[in-house]
PDB file of C-alpha atoms and ligand atoms in Angstrom:
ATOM      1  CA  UNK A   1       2.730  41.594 -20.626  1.00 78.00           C
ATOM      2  CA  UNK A   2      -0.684  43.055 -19.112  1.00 90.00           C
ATOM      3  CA  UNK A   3      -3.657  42.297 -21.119  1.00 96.00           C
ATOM      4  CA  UNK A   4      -7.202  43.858 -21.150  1.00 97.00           C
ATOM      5  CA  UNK A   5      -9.092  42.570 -17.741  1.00 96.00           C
ATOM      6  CA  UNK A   6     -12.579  40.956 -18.151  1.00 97.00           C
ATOM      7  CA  UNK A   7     -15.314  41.965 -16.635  1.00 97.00           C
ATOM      8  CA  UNK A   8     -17.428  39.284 -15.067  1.00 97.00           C
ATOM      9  CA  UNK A   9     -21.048  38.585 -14.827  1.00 97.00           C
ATOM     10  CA  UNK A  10     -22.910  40.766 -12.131  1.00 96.00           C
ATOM     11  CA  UNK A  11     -20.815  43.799 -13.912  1.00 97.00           C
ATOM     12  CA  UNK A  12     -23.455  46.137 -15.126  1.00 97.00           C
ATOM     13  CA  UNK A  13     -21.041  47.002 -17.896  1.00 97.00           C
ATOM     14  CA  UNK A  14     -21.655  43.925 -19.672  1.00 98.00           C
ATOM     15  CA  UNK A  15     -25.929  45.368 -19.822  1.00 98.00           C
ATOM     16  CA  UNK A  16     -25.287  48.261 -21.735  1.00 98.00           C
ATOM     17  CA  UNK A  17     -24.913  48.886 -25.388  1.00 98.00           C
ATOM     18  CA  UNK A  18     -22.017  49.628 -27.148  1.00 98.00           C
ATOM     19  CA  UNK A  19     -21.609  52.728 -29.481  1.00 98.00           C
ATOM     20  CA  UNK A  20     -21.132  52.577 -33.379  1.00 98.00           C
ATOM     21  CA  UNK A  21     -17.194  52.688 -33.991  1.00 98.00           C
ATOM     22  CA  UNK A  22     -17.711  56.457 -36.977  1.00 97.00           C
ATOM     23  CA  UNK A  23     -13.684  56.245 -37.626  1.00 97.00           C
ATOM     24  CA  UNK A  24     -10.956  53.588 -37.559  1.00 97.00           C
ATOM     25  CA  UNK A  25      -8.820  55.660 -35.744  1.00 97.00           C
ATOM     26  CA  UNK A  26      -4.755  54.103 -34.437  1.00 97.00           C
ATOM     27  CA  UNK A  27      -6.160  54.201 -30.914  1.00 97.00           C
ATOM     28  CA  UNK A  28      -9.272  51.400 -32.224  1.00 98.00           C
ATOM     29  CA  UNK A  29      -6.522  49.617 -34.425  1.00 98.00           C
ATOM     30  CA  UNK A  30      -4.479  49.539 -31.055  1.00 97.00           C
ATOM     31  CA  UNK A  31      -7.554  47.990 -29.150  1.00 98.00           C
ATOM     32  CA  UNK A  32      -8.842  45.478 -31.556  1.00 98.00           C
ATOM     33  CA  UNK A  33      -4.846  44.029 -31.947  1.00 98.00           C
ATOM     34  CA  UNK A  34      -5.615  44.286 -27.378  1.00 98.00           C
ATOM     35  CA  UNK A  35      -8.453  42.306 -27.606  1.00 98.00           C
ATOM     36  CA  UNK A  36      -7.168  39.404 -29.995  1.00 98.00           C
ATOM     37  CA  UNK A  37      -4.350  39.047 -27.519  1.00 98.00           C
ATOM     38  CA  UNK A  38      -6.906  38.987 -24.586  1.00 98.00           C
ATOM     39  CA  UNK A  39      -9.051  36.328 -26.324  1.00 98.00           C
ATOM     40  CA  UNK A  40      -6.444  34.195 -26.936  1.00 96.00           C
ATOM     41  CA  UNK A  41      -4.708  34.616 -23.534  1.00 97.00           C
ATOM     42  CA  UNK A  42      -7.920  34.053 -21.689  1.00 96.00           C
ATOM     43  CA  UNK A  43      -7.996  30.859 -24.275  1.00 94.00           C
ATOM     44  CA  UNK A  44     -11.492  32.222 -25.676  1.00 96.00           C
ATOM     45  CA  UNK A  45     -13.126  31.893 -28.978  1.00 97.00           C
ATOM     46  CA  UNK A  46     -14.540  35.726 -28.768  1.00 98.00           C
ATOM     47  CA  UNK A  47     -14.476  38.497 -26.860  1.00 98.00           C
ATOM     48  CA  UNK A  48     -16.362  41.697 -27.015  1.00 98.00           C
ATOM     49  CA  UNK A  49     -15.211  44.941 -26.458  1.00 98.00           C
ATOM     50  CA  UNK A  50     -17.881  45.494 -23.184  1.00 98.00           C
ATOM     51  CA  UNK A  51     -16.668  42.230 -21.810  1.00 98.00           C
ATOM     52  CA  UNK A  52     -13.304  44.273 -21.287  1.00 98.00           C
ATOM     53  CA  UNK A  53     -15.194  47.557 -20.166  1.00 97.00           C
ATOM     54  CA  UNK A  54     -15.189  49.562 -23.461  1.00 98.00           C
ATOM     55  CA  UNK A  55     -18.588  50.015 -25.146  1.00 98.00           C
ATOM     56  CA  UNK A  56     -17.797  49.832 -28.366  1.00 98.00           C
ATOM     57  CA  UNK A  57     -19.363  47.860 -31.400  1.00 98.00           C
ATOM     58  CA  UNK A  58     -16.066  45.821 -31.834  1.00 98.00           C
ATOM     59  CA  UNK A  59     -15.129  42.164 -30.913  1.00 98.00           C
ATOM     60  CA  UNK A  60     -12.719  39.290 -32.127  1.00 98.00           C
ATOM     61  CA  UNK A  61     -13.344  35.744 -32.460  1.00 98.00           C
ATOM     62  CA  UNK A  62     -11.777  33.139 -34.072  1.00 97.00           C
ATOM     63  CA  UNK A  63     -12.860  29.621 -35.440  1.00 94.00           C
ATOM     64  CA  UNK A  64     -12.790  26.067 -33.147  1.00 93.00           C
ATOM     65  CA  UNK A  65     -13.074  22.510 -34.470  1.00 92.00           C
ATOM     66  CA  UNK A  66     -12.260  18.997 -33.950  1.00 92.00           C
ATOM     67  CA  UNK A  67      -9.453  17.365 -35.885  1.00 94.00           C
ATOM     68  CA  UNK A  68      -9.044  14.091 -37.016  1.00 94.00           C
ATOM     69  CA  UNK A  69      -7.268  13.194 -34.081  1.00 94.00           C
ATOM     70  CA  UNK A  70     -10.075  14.004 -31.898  1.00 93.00           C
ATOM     71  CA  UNK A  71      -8.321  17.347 -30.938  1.00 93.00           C
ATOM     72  CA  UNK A  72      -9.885  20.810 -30.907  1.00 90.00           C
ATOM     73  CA  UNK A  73      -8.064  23.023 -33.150  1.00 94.00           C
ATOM     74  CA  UNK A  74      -8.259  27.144 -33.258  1.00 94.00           C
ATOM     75  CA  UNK A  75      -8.448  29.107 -36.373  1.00 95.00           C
ATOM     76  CA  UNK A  76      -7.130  32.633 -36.968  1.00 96.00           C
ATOM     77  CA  UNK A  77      -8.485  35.700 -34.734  1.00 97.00           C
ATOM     78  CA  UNK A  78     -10.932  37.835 -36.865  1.00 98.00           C
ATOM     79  CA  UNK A  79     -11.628  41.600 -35.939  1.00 98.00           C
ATOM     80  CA  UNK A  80     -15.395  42.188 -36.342  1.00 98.00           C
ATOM     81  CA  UNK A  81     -16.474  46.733 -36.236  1.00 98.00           C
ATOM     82  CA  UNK A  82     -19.815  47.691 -36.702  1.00 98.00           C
ATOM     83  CA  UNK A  83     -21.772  44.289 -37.171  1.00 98.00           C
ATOM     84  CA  UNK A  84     -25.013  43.915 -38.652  1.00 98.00           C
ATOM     85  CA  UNK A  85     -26.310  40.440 -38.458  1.00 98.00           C
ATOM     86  CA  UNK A  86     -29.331  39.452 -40.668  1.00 98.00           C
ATOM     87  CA  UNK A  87     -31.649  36.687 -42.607  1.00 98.00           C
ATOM     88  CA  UNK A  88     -31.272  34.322 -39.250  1.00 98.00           C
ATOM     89  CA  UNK A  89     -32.475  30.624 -40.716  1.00 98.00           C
ATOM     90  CA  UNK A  90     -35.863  29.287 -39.334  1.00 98.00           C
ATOM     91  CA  UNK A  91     -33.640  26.373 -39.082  1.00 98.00           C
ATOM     92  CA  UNK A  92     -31.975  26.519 -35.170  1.00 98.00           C
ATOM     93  CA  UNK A  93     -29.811  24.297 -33.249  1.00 97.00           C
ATOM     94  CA  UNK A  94     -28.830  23.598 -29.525  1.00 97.00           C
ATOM     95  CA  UNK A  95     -25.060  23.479 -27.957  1.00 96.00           C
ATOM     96  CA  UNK A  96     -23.558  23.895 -25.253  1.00 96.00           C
ATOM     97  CA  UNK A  97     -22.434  27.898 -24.770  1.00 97.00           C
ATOM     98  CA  UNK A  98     -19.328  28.832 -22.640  1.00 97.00           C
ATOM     99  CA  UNK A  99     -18.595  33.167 -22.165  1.00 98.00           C
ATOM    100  CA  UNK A 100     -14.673  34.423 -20.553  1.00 98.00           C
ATOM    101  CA  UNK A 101     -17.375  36.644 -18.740  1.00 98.00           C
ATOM    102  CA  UNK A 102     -18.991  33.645 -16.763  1.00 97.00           C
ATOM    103  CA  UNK A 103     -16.179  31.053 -16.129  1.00 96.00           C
ATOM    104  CA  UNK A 104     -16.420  27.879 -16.349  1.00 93.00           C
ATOM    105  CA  UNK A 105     -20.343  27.563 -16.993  1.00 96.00           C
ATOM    106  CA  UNK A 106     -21.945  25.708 -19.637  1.00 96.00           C
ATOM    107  CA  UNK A 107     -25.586  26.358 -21.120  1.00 97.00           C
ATOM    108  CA  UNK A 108     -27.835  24.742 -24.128  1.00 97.00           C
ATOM    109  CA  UNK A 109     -28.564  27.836 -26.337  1.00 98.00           C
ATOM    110  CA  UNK A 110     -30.644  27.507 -29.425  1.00 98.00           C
ATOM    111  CA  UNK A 111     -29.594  29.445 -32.336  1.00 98.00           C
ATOM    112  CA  UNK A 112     -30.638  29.551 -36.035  1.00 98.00           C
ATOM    113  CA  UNK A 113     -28.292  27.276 -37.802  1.00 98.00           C
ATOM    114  CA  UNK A 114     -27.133  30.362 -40.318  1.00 98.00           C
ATOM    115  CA  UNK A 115     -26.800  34.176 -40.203  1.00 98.00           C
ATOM    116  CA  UNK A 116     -25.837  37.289 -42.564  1.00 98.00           C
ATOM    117  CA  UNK A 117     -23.406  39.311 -41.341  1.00 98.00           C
ATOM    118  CA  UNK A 118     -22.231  42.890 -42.687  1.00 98.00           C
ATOM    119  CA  UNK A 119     -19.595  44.394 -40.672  1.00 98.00           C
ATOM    120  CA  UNK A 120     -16.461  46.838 -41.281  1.00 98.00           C
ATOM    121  CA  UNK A 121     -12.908  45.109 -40.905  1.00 97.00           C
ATOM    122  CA  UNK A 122      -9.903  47.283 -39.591  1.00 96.00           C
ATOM    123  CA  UNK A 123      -9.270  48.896 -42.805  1.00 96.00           C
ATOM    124  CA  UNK A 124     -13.234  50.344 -42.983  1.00 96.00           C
ATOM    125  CA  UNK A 125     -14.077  48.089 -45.928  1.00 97.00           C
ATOM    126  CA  UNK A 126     -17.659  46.619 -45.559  1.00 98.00           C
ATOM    127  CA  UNK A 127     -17.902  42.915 -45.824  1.00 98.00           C
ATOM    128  CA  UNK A 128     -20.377  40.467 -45.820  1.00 98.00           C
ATOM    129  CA  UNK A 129     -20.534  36.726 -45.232  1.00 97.00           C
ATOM    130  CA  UNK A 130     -23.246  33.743 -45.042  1.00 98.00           C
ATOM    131  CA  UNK A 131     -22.041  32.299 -41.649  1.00 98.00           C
ATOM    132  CA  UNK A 132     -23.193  28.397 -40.522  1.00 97.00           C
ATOM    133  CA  UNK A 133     -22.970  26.447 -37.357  1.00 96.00           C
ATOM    134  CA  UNK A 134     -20.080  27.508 -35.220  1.00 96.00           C
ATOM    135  CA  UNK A 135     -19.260  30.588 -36.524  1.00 97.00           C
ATOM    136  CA  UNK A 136     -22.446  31.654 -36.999  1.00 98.00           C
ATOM    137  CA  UNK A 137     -22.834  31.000 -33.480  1.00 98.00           C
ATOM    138  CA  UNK A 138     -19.936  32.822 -31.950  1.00 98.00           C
ATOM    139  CA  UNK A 139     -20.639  35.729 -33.975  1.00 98.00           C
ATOM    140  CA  UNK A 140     -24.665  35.653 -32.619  1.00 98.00           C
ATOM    141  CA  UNK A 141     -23.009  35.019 -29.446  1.00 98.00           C
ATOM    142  CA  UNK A 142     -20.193  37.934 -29.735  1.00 98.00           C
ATOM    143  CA  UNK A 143     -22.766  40.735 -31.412  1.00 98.00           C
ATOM    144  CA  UNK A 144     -25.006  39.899 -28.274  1.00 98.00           C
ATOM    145  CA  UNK A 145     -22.631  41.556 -26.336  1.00 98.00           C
ATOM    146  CA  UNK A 146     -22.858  44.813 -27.980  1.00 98.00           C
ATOM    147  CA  UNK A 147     -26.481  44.790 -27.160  1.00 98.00           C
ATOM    148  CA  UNK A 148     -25.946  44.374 -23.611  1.00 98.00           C
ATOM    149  CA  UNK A 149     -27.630  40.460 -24.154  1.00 98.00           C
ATOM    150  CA  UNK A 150     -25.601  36.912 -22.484  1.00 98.00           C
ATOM    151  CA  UNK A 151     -26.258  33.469 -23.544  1.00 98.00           C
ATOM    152  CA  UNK A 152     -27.786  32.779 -20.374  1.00 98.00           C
ATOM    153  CA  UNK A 153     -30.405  35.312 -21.308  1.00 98.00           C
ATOM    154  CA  UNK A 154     -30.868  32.686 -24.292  1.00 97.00           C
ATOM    155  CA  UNK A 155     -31.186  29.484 -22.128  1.00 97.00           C
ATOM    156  CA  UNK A 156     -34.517  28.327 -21.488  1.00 97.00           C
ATOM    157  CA  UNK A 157     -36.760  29.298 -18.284  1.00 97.00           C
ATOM    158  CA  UNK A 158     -36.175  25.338 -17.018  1.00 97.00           C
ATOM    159  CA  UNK A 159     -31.881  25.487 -17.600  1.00 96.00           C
ATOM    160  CA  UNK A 160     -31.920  29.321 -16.313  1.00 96.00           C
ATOM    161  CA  UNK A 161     -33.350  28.456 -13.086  1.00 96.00           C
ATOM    162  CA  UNK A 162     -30.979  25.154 -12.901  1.00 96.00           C
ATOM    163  CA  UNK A 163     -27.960  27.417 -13.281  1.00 97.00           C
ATOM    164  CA  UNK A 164     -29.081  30.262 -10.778  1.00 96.00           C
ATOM    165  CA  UNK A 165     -26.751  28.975  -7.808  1.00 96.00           C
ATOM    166  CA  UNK A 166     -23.987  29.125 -10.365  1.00 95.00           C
ATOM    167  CA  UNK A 167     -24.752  32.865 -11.957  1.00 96.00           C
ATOM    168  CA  UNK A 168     -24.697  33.584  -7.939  1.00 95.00           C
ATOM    169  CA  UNK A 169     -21.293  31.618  -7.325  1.00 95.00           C
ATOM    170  CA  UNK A 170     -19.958  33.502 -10.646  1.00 95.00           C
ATOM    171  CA  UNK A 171     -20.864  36.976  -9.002  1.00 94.00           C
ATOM    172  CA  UNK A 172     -19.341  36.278  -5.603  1.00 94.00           C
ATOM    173  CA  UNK A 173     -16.302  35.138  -6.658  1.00 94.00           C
ATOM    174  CA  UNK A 174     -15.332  37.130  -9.891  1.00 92.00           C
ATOM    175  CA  UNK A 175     -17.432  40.079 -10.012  1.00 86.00           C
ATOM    176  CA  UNK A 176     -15.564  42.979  -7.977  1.00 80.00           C
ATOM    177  CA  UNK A 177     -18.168  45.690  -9.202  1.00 80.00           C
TER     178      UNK A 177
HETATM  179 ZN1   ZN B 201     -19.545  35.884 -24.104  1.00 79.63          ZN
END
């Protein structure tokens, strides 16, 4: 089995913006089923379609929590086309931020606790949603991505500057662009 390859911090792929998806066509249906099994090979939470190389408004994600047993537990993938995100709350929070495109770094990123999305699933019906906590953040975190924007972008000037020698390590080692 060969799944989609992520592209790694210091790619300028993962700067640019993706297009609007205009028509559900078997060849995006084909893709968004791709990057589901990517996310959860890579053992993600989301993944965007310009973290794979494809500039596309289109990513998957899929819920995380704790369980009584003190055990992270992973919900079902969603496919996400064509997001709008709106109505962020003036209420934010801080956690910890992890991206398949910069392994195995971890950065504070203040959010707003809840966000509006609109977005087409892969049928081309329009849904919307209230989204709290972690899912709004992953989807904040995923729609970034179509605009070109990382967490780390996110992090304040004081953790950004702690983290430089990493983003640097990150490049060298993954990045083959
Ligand atoms: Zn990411």
């Amino acid at each position: 089995m060969k799944y989609l390859p992520i592209h790694y911090y210091g790619d300028p792929v993962l700067r640019k913006k993706g297009e609007p998806i205009e028509k559900i066509t078997p060849e995006i249906v084909a893709f968004a089923e791709d990057l589901v099994k990517a996310m959860i090979h890579y053992n993600g939470v989301g993944l965007a379609a310009p973290q794979v190389g494809k500039l596309l408004r289109i990513y998957v994600f899929r819920d995380e929590w704790l369980d009584e047993e003190g055990k992270y537990q992973l919900g079902e993938p969603n496919i996400v086309i064509n997001p709008i995100l709106s109505d962020p709350s003036k209420e934010t929070e801080s956690m910890l931020e992890g991206c398949l495109s910069l392994p195995k770094l971890h950065v504070p990123v203040t959010r707003p606790k809840k966000i509006h999305i609109r977005y087409q699933n892969l049928k081309g019906e329009f849904i919307e949603k209230d989204l709290i906590g972690f899912l709004a953040r992953v989807n904040m975190h995923e729609n970034d991505h179509l605009n070109g924007v990382l967490h780390i972008d996110r992090a304040t000037p004081k953790d950004r500057k702690a983290i430089e020698p990493e983003l640097q390590r990150i490049k060298k080692q993954y990045c083959n662009v």
